[in-house]
Amino acid sequence: MHIDELDSRLLVTMRANPRIGLTELARLLGVARGTVQARVEKLTSRGVIADFGPTVVPEGVGYPILAFVSLQIAQGRLAEAVQALRDLPEILEVYGTSGQSDLLCRVVARSTPDLQEIIARILTSPAVQRTDTTVALSVQVPFRIEPLLEAAPQA
């Protein structure tokens, strides 16, 4: 699926002004409010816009440690491992991967001892054979989508 220039500008403006109303958005883009509303509804129904909620920063709610934990899973036990991971609130995301590991988890913790406890809880699942943890020391390029959105209409 491709987006056009107006969709790109709309998304970039919404990201820059997350609390903006449709009327103000239309004014900034120089189009009718109905056009903006139709575009937002279309982008939402197509899954381009996933949500309108606030972005919560884990550090702000007491989880300053960020780590990436790679898991090797026992043969045929992927679903069991994923279910066990769903039960741990400190696991923010889990991706299936290729290469040495089967899953990659984005994990937050209150402290390094807390991280160690979370890893121990992961390892209680018989579906998980091995973990490898990398602690993030700093964010060099934070999550961003704007450069991709700006490049998308030309692609």
Tab-separated table of C-alpha atoms in Angstrom:
chain	number	residue	atom	x	y	z
A	1	MET	CA	0.000	0.000	0.000
A	2	HIS	CA	1.238	3.469	-0.847
A	3	ILE	CA	0.277	6.843	0.556
A	4	ASP	CA	0.033	10.064	-1.422
A	5	GLU	CA	1.506	13.454	-0.571
A	6	LEU	CA	-1.596	14.690	1.293
A	7	ASP	CA	-1.716	11.542	3.443
A	8	SER	CA	1.987	11.963	4.155
A	9	ARG	CA	1.571	15.615	5.179
A	10	LEU	CA	-1.482	14.709	7.253
A	11	LEU	CA	0.391	11.991	9.166
A	12	VAL	CA	3.490	14.146	9.738
A	13	THR	CA	1.310	16.998	11.036
A	14	MET	CA	-0.652	14.660	13.316
A	15	ARG	CA	2.611	13.237	14.732
A	16	ALA	CA	3.990	16.738	15.331
A	17	ASN	CA	0.721	17.883	16.967
A	18	PRO	CA	-0.823	14.819	18.656
A	19	ARG	CA	-3.660	16.762	20.317
A	20	ILE	CA	-4.700	18.647	17.190
A	21	GLY	CA	-8.358	18.731	16.182
A	22	LEU	CA	-9.621	18.013	12.676
A	23	THR	CA	-10.531	21.655	12.016
A	24	GLU	CA	-7.054	22.916	12.911
A	25	LEU	CA	-5.486	20.056	10.963
A	26	ALA	CA	-7.512	21.037	7.900
A	27	ARG	CA	-6.440	24.683	8.294
A	28	LEU	CA	-2.744	23.751	8.538
A	29	LEU	CA	-2.988	21.505	5.470
A	30	GLY	CA	-5.091	23.962	3.462
A	31	VAL	CA	-7.907	21.485	2.760
A	32	ALA	CA	-11.530	21.082	3.833
A	33	ARG	CA	-12.338	19.567	7.229
A	34	GLY	CA	-14.385	16.852	5.515
A	35	THR	CA	-11.358	15.891	3.432
A	36	VAL	CA	-9.236	15.544	6.560
A	37	GLN	CA	-11.913	13.499	8.336
A	38	ALA	CA	-12.305	11.173	5.331
A	39	ARG	CA	-8.521	10.724	5.041
A	40	VAL	CA	-8.120	9.978	8.767
A	41	GLU	CA	-10.970	7.441	8.625
A	42	LYS	CA	-9.446	5.811	5.518
A	43	LEU	CA	-5.971	5.630	7.059
A	44	THR	CA	-7.418	4.192	10.270
A	45	SER	CA	-9.496	1.542	8.487
A	46	ARG	CA	-6.474	0.519	6.380
A	47	GLY	CA	-4.358	0.080	9.518
A	48	VAL	CA	-1.954	2.941	8.744
A	49	ILE	CA	-3.033	4.809	11.897
A	50	ALA	CA	-2.952	2.327	14.760
A	51	ASP	CA	-4.196	4.489	17.649
A	52	PHE	CA	-4.743	7.962	19.000
A	53	GLY	CA	-3.590	7.327	22.559
A	54	PRO	CA	-0.752	9.042	24.351
A	55	THR	CA	2.732	7.592	24.024
A	56	VAL	CA	3.746	6.528	27.521
A	57	VAL	CA	7.466	6.625	28.305
A	58	PRO	CA	8.400	3.639	30.524
A	59	GLU	CA	10.977	5.719	32.440
A	60	GLY	CA	8.177	8.090	33.425
A	61	VAL	CA	6.291	5.295	35.192
A	62	GLY	CA	9.295	3.842	37.011
A	63	TYR	CA	10.975	1.562	34.443
A	64	PRO	CA	14.291	3.216	33.488
A	65	ILE	CA	16.040	0.012	32.296
A	66	LEU	CA	15.483	-1.055	28.678
A	67	ALA	CA	16.804	-4.383	27.446
A	68	PHE	CA	16.443	-6.601	24.416
A	69	VAL	CA	16.211	-10.285	25.278
A	70	SER	CA	16.705	-12.901	22.555
A	71	LEU	CA	15.154	-16.307	23.204
A	72	GLN	CA	15.855	-19.734	21.826
A	73	ILE	CA	12.669	-21.791	21.933
A	74	ALA	CA	12.283	-25.574	22.227
A	75	GLN	CA	11.231	-27.182	18.954
A	76	GLY	CA	7.464	-26.942	18.417
A	77	ARG	CA	6.825	-24.864	21.550
A	78	LEU	CA	6.616	-21.355	20.103
A	79	ALA	CA	2.953	-20.777	21.048
A	80	GLU	CA	3.625	-21.917	24.612
A	81	ALA	CA	6.599	-19.553	24.899
A	82	VAL	CA	4.640	-16.613	23.514
A	83	GLN	CA	1.798	-17.236	25.959
A	84	ALA	CA	4.254	-17.291	28.876
A	85	LEU	CA	5.733	-13.979	27.675
A	86	ARG	CA	2.265	-12.398	27.460
A	87	ASP	CA	1.903	-12.975	31.202
A	88	LEU	CA	4.876	-10.710	32.028
A	89	PRO	CA	3.847	-7.027	32.003
A	90	GLU	CA	7.467	-5.847	31.662
A	91	ILE	CA	7.639	-7.375	28.184
A	92	LEU	CA	6.495	-4.621	25.859
A	93	GLU	CA	6.963	-6.330	22.487
A	94	VAL	CA	7.909	-9.726	21.109
A	95	TYR	CA	9.051	-10.359	17.540
A	96	GLY	CA	9.651	-13.629	15.741
A	97	THR	CA	13.142	-13.537	14.241
A	98	SER	CA	15.480	-15.445	11.976
A	99	GLY	CA	19.060	-16.332	12.871
A	100	GLN	CA	20.419	-17.595	16.182
A	101	SER	CA	17.323	-16.791	18.226
A	102	ASP	CA	13.627	-17.409	17.684
A	103	LEU	CA	12.135	-14.433	19.517
A	104	LEU	CA	13.299	-10.923	20.353
A	105	CYS	CA	11.682	-9.201	23.332
A	106	ARG	CA	11.725	-5.533	24.276
A	107	VAL	CA	11.774	-5.556	28.083
A	108	VAL	CA	11.707	-2.797	30.700
A	109	ALA	CA	12.727	-3.069	34.347
A	110	ARG	CA	12.885	-0.962	37.489
A	111	SER	CA	16.553	-1.854	38.115
A	112	THR	CA	19.196	-4.344	37.021
A	113	PRO	CA	18.231	-6.762	39.850
A	114	ASP	CA	14.631	-6.437	38.633
A	115	LEU	CA	15.793	-7.240	35.088
A	116	GLN	CA	17.567	-10.326	36.394
A	117	GLU	CA	14.317	-11.429	38.077
A	118	ILE	CA	12.334	-10.868	34.862
A	119	ILE	CA	14.825	-13.009	32.918
A	120	ALA	CA	14.554	-15.703	35.591
A	121	ARG	CA	10.759	-15.631	35.195
A	122	ILE	CA	11.143	-15.972	31.416
A	123	LEU	CA	13.345	-19.012	31.959
A	124	THR	CA	10.723	-20.730	34.134
A	125	SER	CA	8.854	-21.625	30.946
A	126	PRO	CA	9.917	-25.064	29.726
A	127	ALA	CA	9.441	-23.713	26.194
A	128	VAL	CA	12.379	-21.319	26.611
A	129	GLN	CA	15.777	-22.995	26.288
A	130	ARG	CA	18.129	-20.013	26.432
A	131	THR	CA	18.169	-16.223	26.698
A	132	ASP	CA	20.689	-13.603	25.627
A	133	THR	CA	20.238	-10.091	27.011
A	134	THR	CA	21.492	-6.747	25.765
A	135	VAL	CA	20.910	-3.701	27.971
A	136	ALA	CA	20.356	-0.404	26.173
A	137	LEU	CA	22.629	2.303	27.576
A	138	SER	CA	21.165	5.217	25.635
A	139	VAL	CA	18.863	6.049	22.748
A	140	GLN	CA	20.878	7.247	19.763
A	141	VAL	CA	17.960	7.553	17.308
A	142	PRO	CA	14.543	7.487	18.977
A	143	PHE	CA	11.577	5.871	17.259
A	144	ARG	CA	10.696	7.986	14.297
A	145	ILE	CA	8.359	7.620	11.376
A	146	GLU	CA	8.377	11.127	9.887
A	147	PRO	CA	11.368	10.606	7.515
A	148	LEU	CA	9.707	7.468	6.168
A	149	LEU	CA	6.376	9.270	5.714
A	150	GLU	CA	8.079	12.150	3.925
A	151	ALA	CA	9.887	9.740	1.577
A	152	ALA	CA	6.903	7.417	0.979
A	153	PRO	CA	5.003	9.469	-1.657
A	154	GLN	CA	8.128	9.657	-3.841
A	155	ALA	CA	8.844	5.914	-3.620
